Short mmCIF file of C-alpha atoms in Angstrom, two decimals:
data_model
loop_
_atom_site.label_atom_id
_atom_site.label_comp_id
_atom_site.label_asym_id
_atom_site.label_seq_id
_atom_site.Cartn_x
_atom_site.Cartn_y
_atom_site.Cartn_z
CA MET A 1 0.07 0.02 -0.02
CA LYS A 2 1.31 3.44 -0.89
CA ILE A 3 0.87 6.06 1.79
CA LEU A 4 0.80 9.74 0.86
CA THR A 5 2.79 11.91 3.25
CA ARG A 6 2.41 15.54 3.48
CA PHE A 7 4.63 18.04 5.11
CA ILE A 8 4.00 21.81 5.74
CA ILE A 9 7.14 23.67 4.57
CA PHE A 10 6.05 26.96 6.00
CA SER A 11 3.08 28.87 7.07
CA ILE A 12 2.97 32.62 7.60
CA ALA A 13 0.02 34.48 9.17
CA PRO A 14 0.75 37.85 10.62
CA VAL A 15 -2.67 37.96 12.27
CA PHE A 16 -3.26 35.51 15.07
CA LEU A 17 -6.08 33.20 14.31
CA PHE A 18 -7.43 30.59 16.77
CA PRO A 19 -9.50 27.48 15.85
CA ILE A 20 -13.04 27.17 17.25
CA ASN A 21 -13.06 24.51 19.90
CA LEU A 22 -16.47 23.71 21.36
CA THR A 23 -15.14 23.18 24.87
CA ALA A 24 -16.02 25.10 28.06
CA GLN A 25 -12.56 26.51 28.38
CA GLN A 26 -12.70 28.31 25.02
CA LEU A 27 -16.31 29.03 24.71
CA GLU A 28 -16.05 32.78 25.03
CA GLU A 29 -17.56 34.33 21.89
CA ILE A 30 -18.05 32.29 18.85
CA VAL A 31 -19.83 34.25 16.05
CA VAL A 32 -21.68 32.31 13.46
CA THR A 33 -24.24 33.26 10.63
CA ALA A 34 -26.31 30.06 10.67
CA GLN A 35 -29.46 32.18 10.66
CA ARG A 36 -28.12 34.69 8.15
CA ARG A 37 -27.21 37.23 10.86
CA GLU A 38 -24.25 37.41 13.14
CA GLN A 39 -24.95 35.71 16.41
CA SER A 40 -23.19 34.10 19.19
CA LEU A 41 -23.17 30.33 18.86
CA GLN A 42 -24.84 30.03 22.40
CA GLU A 43 -27.83 32.04 21.03
CA VAL A 44 -28.49 29.87 17.92
CA PRO A 45 -31.16 27.28 18.36
CA ILE A 46 -29.54 24.99 15.73
CA SER A 47 -27.41 21.89 16.04
CA LEU A 48 -24.22 22.83 14.27
CA GLU A 49 -20.46 22.43 14.09
CA ALA A 50 -18.06 25.42 13.37
CA TYR A 51 -14.51 25.25 12.12
CA THR A 52 -12.32 28.37 11.47
CA GLY A 53 -9.95 28.69 8.49
CA ALA A 54 -7.02 28.36 10.86
CA MET A 55 -8.26 25.02 12.17
CA LEU A 56 -8.75 23.82 8.66
CA ASN A 57 -5.16 24.66 7.83
CA GLU A 58 -3.86 23.17 11.01
CA GLU A 59 -5.59 19.97 10.43
CA GLY A 60 -4.78 19.79 6.79
CA PHE A 61 -8.51 19.76 5.59
CA ARG A 62 -8.61 20.46 1.93
CA THR A 63 -11.83 18.77 1.05
CA ILE A 64 -15.28 17.82 2.45
CA GLU A 65 -13.92 14.26 2.51
CA ASP A 66 -11.04 15.25 4.88
CA LEU A 67 -13.59 17.19 7.08
CA SER A 68 -15.84 14.18 7.30
CA ASN A 69 -12.98 12.16 8.94
CA PHE A 70 -13.15 14.69 11.78
CA SER A 71 -16.83 15.38 11.93
CA PRO A 72 -18.80 12.64 13.67
CA THR A 73 -21.98 13.39 11.71
CA VAL A 74 -20.72 14.05 8.15
CA GLU A 75 -20.12 11.15 5.71
CA VAL A 76 -18.78 11.46 2.15
CA ASP A 77 -19.08 8.52 -0.41
CA VAL A 78 -16.63 9.28 -3.15
CA ARG A 79 -17.71 7.59 -6.38
CA VAL A 80 -15.96 7.48 -9.71
CA GLN A 81 -17.26 10.85 -11.04
CA ASP A 82 -18.96 12.52 -8.15
CA GLN A 83 -19.51 12.29 -4.42
CA ASP A 84 -22.49 11.84 -2.10
CA ILE A 85 -22.63 13.86 1.13
CA SER A 86 -24.84 12.93 4.12
CA ILE A 87 -25.40 14.31 7.62
CA ARG A 88 -26.60 12.05 10.33
CA GLY A 89 -26.95 9.26 7.77
CA MET A 90 -29.34 11.31 5.57
CA GLY A 91 -28.42 12.63 2.05
CA THR A 92 -28.76 12.07 -1.67
CA ALA A 93 -27.28 9.09 -3.19
CA GLY A 94 -27.02 7.97 -6.76
CA ASN A 95 -25.58 8.98 -10.18
CA ASN A 96 -28.56 11.14 -11.27
CA LEU A 97 -26.94 14.62 -11.97
CA GLY A 98 -30.38 16.20 -12.21
CA LEU A 99 -31.08 15.57 -8.54
CA GLU A 100 -30.57 18.29 -5.95
CA GLN A 101 -28.49 17.45 -2.94
CA ALA A 102 -30.29 16.90 0.34
CA VAL A 103 -27.12 18.43 2.00
CA PRO A 104 -26.56 21.52 -0.21
CA ILE A 105 -23.40 23.57 -0.16
CA PHE A 106 -23.57 27.36 0.23
CA ASN A 107 -20.59 29.66 -0.34
CA ASP A 108 -21.25 33.12 1.14
CA GLY A 109 -24.95 32.39 0.68
CA ILE A 110 -24.75 31.19 -2.87
CA HIS A 111 -25.78 27.71 -3.69
CA PHE A 112 -23.09 25.57 -5.29
CA GLY A 113 -25.17 23.04 -7.25
CA ARG A 114 -22.27 20.61 -8.33
CA THR A 115 -20.61 18.85 -5.59
CA SER A 116 -17.28 18.87 -7.26
CA MET A 117 -17.12 22.68 -6.88
CA ILE A 118 -16.63 22.27 -3.13
CA THR A 119 -12.92 21.90 -3.68
CA SER A 120 -12.70 25.37 -4.82
CA ALA A 121 -14.81 26.67 -1.95
CA PHE A 122 -12.14 25.64 0.61
CA LEU A 123 -9.89 28.48 -0.45
CA ASP A 124 -9.21 31.24 2.08
CA LEU A 125 -11.91 30.49 4.44
CA GLU A 126 -13.04 32.48 7.56
CA ARG A 127 -15.03 29.50 8.82
CA ILE A 128 -17.23 26.46 7.90
CA GLU A 129 -20.59 25.82 9.53
CA VAL A 130 -22.02 22.36 9.29
CA LEU A 131 -25.72 22.59 10.03
CA ARG A 132 -27.58 19.48 11.15
CA GLY A 133 -31.20 18.88 10.30
CA PRO A 134 -33.67 20.65 7.99
CA GLN A 135 -32.81 24.37 7.18
CA PRO A 136 -36.03 25.64 5.45
CA ILE A 137 -35.60 29.33 6.32
CA ALA A 138 -31.97 30.26 6.52
CA PHE A 139 -31.03 28.25 3.42
CA GLY A 140 -33.81 26.23 1.83
CA GLN A 141 -32.77 24.68 -1.49
CA ASN A 142 -33.78 21.08 -0.54
CA ALA A 143 -31.71 21.27 2.66
CA THR A 144 -33.74 18.51 4.32
CA ALA A 145 -30.79 16.78 5.84
CA GLY A 146 -28.62 19.68 6.66
CA ALA A 147 -26.28 22.27 4.91
CA PHE A 148 -22.65 23.41 4.62
CA SER A 149 -22.27 27.17 4.96
CA LEU A 150 -18.92 28.32 3.89
CA VAL A 151 -17.78 31.93 4.66
CA THR A 152 -14.78 33.27 2.88
CA LYS A 153 -12.41 35.93 4.27
CA LYS A 154 -13.37 39.57 3.45
CA PRO A 155 -11.24 42.64 3.13
CA THR A 156 -9.95 43.89 6.47
CA PRO A 157 -9.41 47.51 7.77
CA GLU A 158 -5.72 46.81 7.90
CA TRP A 159 -3.49 44.94 5.52
CA GLU A 160 -2.94 41.30 6.36
CA GLY A 161 -1.83 38.16 4.55
CA ASP A 162 -1.12 34.50 4.95
CA LEU A 163 0.86 31.97 2.93
CA THR A 164 1.07 28.12 3.29
CA ALA A 165 3.14 25.65 1.33
CA GLU A 166 3.12 21.88 1.51
CA TYR A 167 5.23 19.10 0.01
CA GLY A 168 4.72 15.39 0.14
CA ASN A 169 5.84 12.16 -1.51
CA TRP A 170 4.73 10.97 -4.82
CA GLY A 171 5.09 14.45 -6.24
CA ARG A 172 2.51 16.10 -4.00
CA ALA A 173 2.86 19.92 -3.74
CA SER A 174 0.56 22.73 -2.74
CA VAL A 175 0.73 26.39 -2.03
CA GLU A 176 -1.94 28.81 -0.88
CA ALA A 177 -1.82 32.50 -0.31
CA GLY A 178 -4.26 35.36 0.57
CA VAL A 179 -3.69 39.11 1.12
CA GLY A 180 -6.08 41.87 1.72
CA GLY A 181 -6.55 45.39 3.10
CA PRO A 182 -7.92 48.88 2.46
CA ILE A 183 -7.47 50.57 -0.93
CA THR A 184 -9.03 53.86 0.18
CA ASP A 185 -11.11 54.98 3.16
CA THR A 186 -14.16 53.23 1.69
CA TRP A 187 -12.76 50.54 -0.54
CA GLY A 188 -11.11 47.27 0.48
CA ILE A 189 -9.84 44.21 -1.48
CA ARG A 190 -8.71 40.68 -0.80
CA VAL A 191 -7.01 38.39 -3.38
CA ALA A 192 -6.44 34.67 -2.74
CA GLY A 193 -5.14 31.76 -4.80
CA GLN A 194 -4.14 28.15 -4.57
CA TYR A 195 -2.22 25.67 -6.62
CA ASP A 196 -2.27 21.99 -5.78
CA LYS A 197 -0.52 19.16 -7.81
CA GLN A 198 -0.07 15.35 -7.55
CA ALA A 199 2.51 14.09 -9.96
CA GLY A 200 1.46 10.44 -9.72
CA TYR A 201 2.19 7.43 -7.59
CA MET A 202 1.88 4.44 -10.10
CA ARG A 203 4.10 3.75 -12.90
CA ASP A 204 2.77 2.94 -16.35
CA VAL A 205 4.59 -0.23 -17.38
CA VAL A 206 3.39 -0.04 -20.98
CA ARG A 207 4.16 3.63 -21.92
CA GLY A 208 6.26 4.68 -19.12
CA GLY A 209 5.67 7.72 -16.90
CA LYS A 210 3.72 8.33 -13.58
CA PHE A 211 0.02 8.44 -13.09
CA PRO A 212 -2.67 9.53 -11.95
CA PHE A 213 -1.80 13.19 -12.46
CA SER A 214 -3.91 15.90 -10.88
CA GLU A 215 -3.69 19.70 -10.86
CA ASP A 216 -6.06 22.16 -9.23
CA ILE A 217 -5.96 25.99 -9.52
CA VAL A 218 -8.26 28.29 -7.56
CA GLY A 219 -8.48 32.06 -7.47
CA ARG A 220 -10.69 34.67 -5.93
CA ILE A 221 -10.96 38.42 -5.82
CA THR A 222 -13.22 40.16 -3.42
CA LEU A 223 -13.97 44.01 -3.25
CA ALA A 224 -15.81 45.66 -0.43
CA TRP A 225 -17.35 49.21 -0.52
CA ASN A 226 -18.46 50.85 2.83
CA PRO A 227 -19.42 54.42 1.85
CA THR A 228 -21.46 54.92 5.16
CA ASP A 229 -21.92 53.25 8.54
CA ASN A 230 -25.27 51.78 7.50
CA PHE A 231 -24.52 50.56 3.94
CA SER A 232 -22.00 48.08 2.53
CA ALA A 233 -21.52 46.17 -0.71
CA THR A 234 -19.36 43.16 -1.53
CA ALA A 235 -18.47 41.79 -4.92
CA LYS A 236 -16.79 38.50 -5.52
CA ILE A 237 -15.35 36.69 -8.48
CA GLY A 238 -14.04 33.12 -8.09
CA TYR A 239 -12.41 30.73 -10.58
CA TYR A 240 -11.68 27.04 -10.30
CA THR A 241 -10.05 24.54 -12.78
CA ARG A 242 -9.31 20.97 -12.16
CA ASP A 243 -7.25 18.54 -14.42
CA ARG A 244 -7.17 14.97 -13.67
CA GLN A 245 -5.47 12.53 -15.95
CA GLY A 246 -4.85 8.88 -15.89
CA ASP A 247 -6.66 5.96 -14.29
CA GLY A 248 -5.04 2.50 -14.00
CA ASN A 249 -6.09 -0.81 -15.52
CA ALA A 250 -4.34 -3.75 -13.82
CA VAL A 251 -2.75 -6.05 -16.42
CA CYS A 252 -2.74 -8.95 -13.81
CA LYS A 253 -4.87 -9.46 -10.73
CA THR A 254 -4.23 -12.46 -8.46
CA ILE A 255 -6.66 -15.12 -7.30
CA PRO A 256 -5.71 -16.44 -3.82
CA ASP A 257 -4.32 -19.94 -3.53
CA VAL A 258 -5.22 -21.18 -7.01
CA THR A 259 -2.10 -23.16 -7.68
CA ARG A 260 0.98 -23.78 -5.44
CA ALA A 261 4.20 -23.15 -7.33
CA GLN A 262 7.60 -24.56 -6.60
CA GLY A 263 9.35 -22.79 -3.95
CA VAL A 264 6.39 -20.65 -3.08
CA ARG A 265 5.69 -20.17 0.75
CA GLN A 266 2.23 -20.80 1.98
CA THR A 267 1.56 -17.10 2.69
CA GLU A 268 2.24 -16.25 -1.03
CA ARG A 269 -0.16 -16.49 -3.79
CA ALA A 270 0.23 -17.95 -7.33
CA VAL A 271 -2.05 -17.40 -10.31
CA THR A 272 -2.21 -19.80 -13.30
CA PHE A 273 -1.48 -18.60 -16.71
CA PRO A 274 -3.01 -20.35 -19.71
CA GLY A 275 -0.65 -22.81 -21.52
CA LEU A 276 1.65 -23.24 -18.48
CA THR A 277 2.05 -25.97 -15.79
CA GLU A 278 1.69 -25.66 -12.13
CA PHE A 279 5.46 -24.93 -11.91
CA ASP A 280 5.21 -22.16 -14.52
CA ASN A 281 3.27 -19.51 -12.65
CA ILE A 282 3.54 -15.83 -11.95
CA VAL A 283 3.97 -15.31 -8.13
CA ASP A 284 3.28 -12.22 -6.29
CA VAL A 285 3.81 -11.67 -2.60
CA ALA A 286 1.66 -8.56 -2.34
CA PRO A 287 -1.62 -9.59 -4.30
CA LEU A 288 -2.75 -7.43 -7.17
CA PRO A 289 -6.24 -6.27 -7.39
CA THR A 290 -9.23 -10.84 -10.01
CA ASN A 291 -8.74 -12.27 -13.56
CA CYS A 292 -5.63 -12.32 -15.67
CA ASP A 293 -5.85 -11.36 -19.31
CA ILE A 294 -3.59 -12.91 -21.97
CA GLU A 295 -3.39 -9.74 -24.10
CA GLY A 296 -2.91 -7.72 -20.93
CA PHE A 297 0.26 -9.84 -19.97
CA GLN A 298 1.59 -9.59 -23.40
CA ARG A 299 1.45 -5.79 -23.40
CA ILE A 300 4.12 -5.80 -20.65
CA GLY A 301 6.30 -8.54 -22.18
CA ILE A 302 4.80 -11.81 -20.87
CA GLN A 303 4.50 -14.49 -23.67
CA GLU A 304 2.16 -17.26 -23.35
CA GLY A 305 3.58 -20.76 -23.51
CA ARG A 306 7.28 -19.73 -23.64
CA LYS A 307 10.17 -20.11 -21.08
CA PRO A 308 11.07 -17.75 -19.67
CA PHE A 309 7.55 -16.35 -20.26
CA PHE A 310 8.34 -13.21 -18.31
CA LYS A 311 10.48 -10.61 -19.98
CA PRO A 312 11.46 -8.10 -17.29
CA VAL A 313 10.24 -4.67 -17.67
CA GLN A 314 12.52 -1.79 -16.60
CA GLY A 315 12.25 -1.55 -12.86
CA ILE A 316 10.85 -5.01 -12.32
CA ASP A 317 13.50 -7.52 -11.16
CA GLN A 318 13.40 -11.12 -11.94
CA GLU A 319 14.44 -12.58 -8.62
CA ASP A 320 13.84 -16.38 -9.26
CA THR A 321 13.43 -18.14 -12.59
CA ARG A 322 13.43 -21.67 -11.22
CA GLY A 323 10.64 -23.54 -12.98
CA GLY A 324 9.64 -20.39 -14.74
CA ILE A 325 8.73 -18.58 -11.49
CA VAL A 326 9.14 -14.93 -11.34
CA ASP A 327 8.60 -13.03 -8.01
CA ILE A 328 7.12 -9.51 -8.73
CA GLY A 329 5.98 -8.96 -5.13
CA SER A 330 8.06 -5.89 -4.51
CA VAL A 331 6.50 -3.98 -7.43
CA ALA A 332 3.15 -5.77 -7.52
CA ASP A 333 1.24 -2.44 -7.23
CA THR A 334 3.02 -1.02 -10.24
CA ILE A 335 1.85 -3.61 -12.74
CA MET A 336 -0.68 -1.11 -14.14
CA GLU A 337 -1.33 0.59 -17.41
CA ASN A 338 -2.48 4.19 -17.71
CA ASN A 339 -5.77 4.17 -19.78
CA ASN A 340 -5.40 7.97 -20.44
CA THR A 341 -8.81 8.80 -18.82
CA HIS A 342 -9.28 12.37 -17.65
CA ASP A 343 -11.67 14.55 -15.64
CA ASP A 344 -11.55 18.34 -16.40
CA VAL A 345 -13.61 21.08 -14.67
CA ASP A 346 -13.74 24.78 -15.40
CA ALA A 347 -15.95 26.85 -13.09
CA TYR A 348 -16.61 30.56 -12.44
CA ASN A 349 -18.82 32.06 -9.54
CA TYR A 350 -19.93 35.47 -9.04
CA ARG A 351 -21.57 37.15 -6.05
CA LEU A 352 -22.87 40.62 -5.23
CA GLY A 353 -24.15 41.27 -1.71
CA LEU A 354 -25.77 44.47 -0.53
CA ASP A 355 -26.68 45.42 3.14
CA TYR A 356 -28.54 48.47 4.41
CA GLU A 357 -29.54 49.20 8.02
CA PHE A 358 -32.46 51.71 8.40
CA SER A 359 -32.54 54.10 11.27
CA ASN A 360 -35.00 52.07 13.19
CA GLY A 361 -32.64 49.10 13.05
CA ILE A 362 -34.36 47.01 10.43
CA VAL A 363 -31.76 45.41 8.04
CA LEU A 364 -32.32 44.85 4.37
CA ASN A 365 -30.02 42.64 2.48
CA THR A 366 -29.96 41.13 -0.96
CA ASN A 367 -27.64 38.36 -2.33
CA LEU A 368 -27.16 37.84 -6.04
CA GLY A 369 -25.14 34.81 -7.41
CA TYR A 370 -24.15 33.32 -10.66
CA VAL A 371 -22.47 30.06 -11.36
CA ASP A 372 -20.99 28.86 -14.68
CA TYR A 373 -19.69 25.29 -14.60
CA GLN A 374 -18.35 23.05 -17.26
CA ARG A 375 -16.92 19.52 -16.85
CA SER A 376 -15.56 16.96 -19.39
CA SER A 377 -14.75 13.48 -18.22
CA MET A 378 -13.69 10.12 -19.72
CA TYR A 379 -13.72 6.80 -17.97
CA ASP A 380 -13.22 3.10 -18.71
CA ASN A 381 -15.86 1.13 -16.83
CA SER A 382 -14.73 -2.29 -18.09
CA SER A 383 -12.25 -2.97 -15.24
CA SER A 384 -10.16 -5.01 -17.58
CA PRO A 385 -6.69 -4.66 -19.09
CA ILE A 386 -8.16 -3.77 -22.35
CA VAL A 387 -10.15 -0.58 -22.72
CA THR A 388 -13.54 -1.83 -23.87
CA ASN A 389 -15.96 0.49 -22.42
CA LEU A 390 -14.60 4.00 -22.60
CA GLN A 391 -17.25 6.58 -21.87
CA HIS A 392 -17.23 10.31 -22.33
CA ARG A 393 -19.57 12.65 -20.46
CA GLY A 394 -19.95 16.38 -20.84
CA GLU A 395 -21.65 18.70 -18.39
CA VAL A 396 -22.58 22.32 -18.62
CA PHE A 397 -24.37 23.99 -15.62
CA ASP A 398 -25.50 27.55 -15.20
CA MET A 399 -27.26 29.00 -12.18
CA PHE A 400 -28.63 32.45 -11.28
CA SER A 401 -30.06 33.22 -7.89
CA GLN A 402 -31.39 36.30 -6.01
CA GLU A 403 -32.53 36.62 -2.51
CA ILE A 404 -33.99 39.66 -0.75
CA ARG A 405 -34.29 39.44 3.08
CA VAL A 406 -35.65 41.76 5.75
CA LEU A 407 -34.55 41.29 9.44
CA SER A 408 -35.93 43.09 12.49
CA PRO A 409 -33.75 44.73 14.99
CA ARG A 410 -31.97 42.31 17.45
CA GLY A 411 -32.49 42.25 21.14
CA GLY A 412 -36.27 42.72 21.29
CA GLN A 413 -38.93 40.40 22.82
CA ILE A 414 -40.04 39.58 19.25
CA GLU A 415 -37.67 39.18 16.42
CA TRP A 416 -38.72 38.43 12.87
CA GLU A 417 -37.35 37.98 9.39
CA ALA A 418 -39.02 37.63 5.96
CA GLY A 419 -37.86 37.37 2.33
CA VAL A 420 -38.36 36.17 -1.25
CA PHE A 421 -36.04 33.90 -3.25
CA HIS A 422 -35.74 33.21 -6.94
CA GLN A 423 -33.31 30.74 -8.66
CA GLN A 424 -32.89 29.41 -12.28
CA GLU A 425 -30.75 26.49 -13.40
CA ASP A 426 -29.79 25.15 -16.75
CA LEU A 427 -28.19 21.79 -16.91
CA ASP A 428 -27.03 20.10 -20.18
CA LEU A 429 -25.24 16.83 -19.97
CA GLY A 430 -24.42 13.67 -22.05
CA ASN A 431 -22.30 12.63 -24.90
CA LEU A 432 -24.19 14.03 -27.82
CA GLY A 433 -25.13 17.47 -28.99
CA ASP A 434 -23.56 20.31 -27.04
CA PRO A 435 -21.31 19.34 -25.24
CA LYS A 436 -20.48 16.63 -27.98
CA TYR A 437 -18.79 13.58 -26.43
CA GLN A 438 -19.32 10.39 -28.32
CA THR A 439 -19.19 7.06 -26.40
CA VAL A 440 -16.57 4.82 -27.65
CA SER A 441 -17.41 1.39 -26.20
CA ILE A 442 -17.38 -2.03 -27.56
CA ARG A 443 -19.82 -3.22 -24.97
CA ALA A 444 -22.19 -0.22 -25.49
CA ASN A 445 -22.15 -0.33 -29.24
CA ILE A 446 -22.86 -4.14 -29.46
CA ARG A 447 -25.22 -4.66 -26.50
CA ARG A 448 -26.58 -1.30 -25.95
CA PRO A 449 -26.32 0.90 -29.02
CA ASN A 450 -28.70 3.51 -27.50
CA ARG A 451 -25.96 4.24 -24.60
CA ALA A 452 -25.12 7.51 -26.26
CA THR A 453 -27.32 10.10 -24.63
CA ASP A 454 -28.12 13.85 -24.39
CA ALA A 455 -30.17 15.28 -21.58
CA TRP A 456 -31.09 18.63 -20.33
CA GLN A 457 -33.02 20.09 -17.34
CA ASP A 458 -34.16 23.59 -16.91
CA THR A 459 -35.52 24.51 -13.45
CA GLU A 460 -36.90 27.63 -11.77
CA TRP A 461 -37.71 28.28 -8.08
CA TYR A 462 -39.87 30.96 -6.49
CA SER A 463 -40.33 31.07 -2.78
CA ALA A 464 -41.38 33.52 -0.01
CA PHE A 465 -40.45 32.72 3.62
CA GLY A 466 -40.63 34.18 7.05
CA SER A 467 -40.16 33.35 10.72
CA VAL A 468 -40.91 35.01 14.12
CA THR A 469 -38.89 34.45 17.41
CA PHE A 470 -40.44 35.16 20.78
CA ASN A 471 -37.95 35.74 23.52
CA PHE A 472 -39.01 35.29 27.21
CA LEU A 473 -37.53 34.57 30.63
CA ASP A 474 -34.94 37.41 30.10
CA ASP A 475 -33.95 36.00 26.90
CA LYS A 476 -33.03 32.68 28.52
CA ALA A 477 -35.65 30.93 26.34
CA SER A 478 -37.20 31.51 22.95
CA LEU A 479 -39.86 30.09 20.57
CA ASP A 480 -39.40 30.11 16.81
CA VAL A 481 -42.43 30.00 14.52
#
C-alpha cells in the first residue's frame, strides 16, 4: 500500500487566528451566521459544528472528505465521477446529476449546485458551519438533511496576509496565499489563490511515466465598499479549474491460492496462466487487485507458452527463474497501465451582496449569485486490461439566484425575518449534441447501441419565507415559529 505523506514547509500568518473549539474552556464568543445574521453560537437554536480557517489549515483539511474524517455526523461517499454527502446518515445518493443534494453547499450564501465545486470553496476561508437537520428558512434549497455554509475571508481594515506551502511524497505539492486590506477609506480588496499538484504514484509499465496526475488552480478576488456606516456592498469573483489525468487498468490480478508453485511459501499467492504448468506460474507476494488477461500480460512482455515467459520490464526485477517462477511482489502495485482517462472542470462563480440598515434598526440585504460550470470526463468502466467501455461525459451547468431578506432589530422581545427567493438553473449533460462527447465502447455499441445520450434540465424556483422568534425569561428561552 502506498501512503501519501504531506509536510507543511512553512506557514506565515501575521494575524493571530485561533480554531473554534467547542469546549467550556474556550467558549467565550463564537460568532456564526447560521441564521443569516451574526449571532453568538450560544444564541443559535440549531445543532451545528463550526471550524475556523485556521483550524482547517492546522488539520490539513482540503476537501469535504477530509472534514468528514473529523466530523462525527458527516459522511462522504466518493464515487468514480462524483461524491455523495450525508449528515446524520441522511443525504442524496445515486448517479442522477439532475437531483438536488439533500445536503446543499452554500458559499457566502450562494448555492453551489455541483458537489465537485466544493474543492474550490475551501480556499481562504473564515469558517465552515455544518448545520444538522432541515434548514427551510436560513438556506432552503432542498436542505432536508442539513447544509454546509462556507464563509470566505473579506477585506480587512488593515493589510494582512497568509501563506502556506506543503510538500509530500509521490510529487505532492501545494501552495496557498491570501492578502487583503484597504485601498481607500471606503474600498477594500482581498486576493487569494491556490495551486495543488499530484505528480502520480503508479508507474505505467506499458508507456512509461507516472499516473494519476492531478492539478487544481483556484483564485478569488473580493471587493468591499463601505461608503457609510449603515450601507455596505461586497462583490466577489471566483475561478476554479481541475485537471485529472490517468486511471489505472491492472494487467494482472491475482486469485488467492489457485495453484501452489515450486518454492512458494504458504503465505504467498500464485496465479495460473493459460498454457503453463503448475510450476510455471507468476507469483506475487503482495496480491494485485481478479482475472488475468492474456493480451494484458503480453503488453508488458509476458509471452504465453514460452520459457522464460516473463521478460523483465525496466524497474521489475526477475528474482527467481526456477521452474519459470518470477517473483514480482516488490513491485506488484506498479503492474498497471494508464488508460489515459481524464476529468476536467472549469467553473466561475460571481456574487454581489448589499446590506442596508435603516434608522430604526431594520436590516435589508440582497444576495445575487451566478455560477458557470463546465465539466468533461472520460472513464473506462470495463475494469479489464483492455479498454472496452470508454465513456465520455460532458456537463454544462448555469445557475442564477437572487434573495431579498428583511430582518428586524436584534434584542427585542419579538424578532422576525421575511424574504423572497428566486433561482434558475440550466443543466445540459451527456455525450451527444452540445457538449459533444461520443461514447467509444465495444460493450455499449454491441449490446446497448442507445447508450449514447443527451439530456437537459431547466428549473426555476420561486419562494417566500418568514419566521418569528418570541424571547422570554430574560432571553433565556425563545420560541421560533
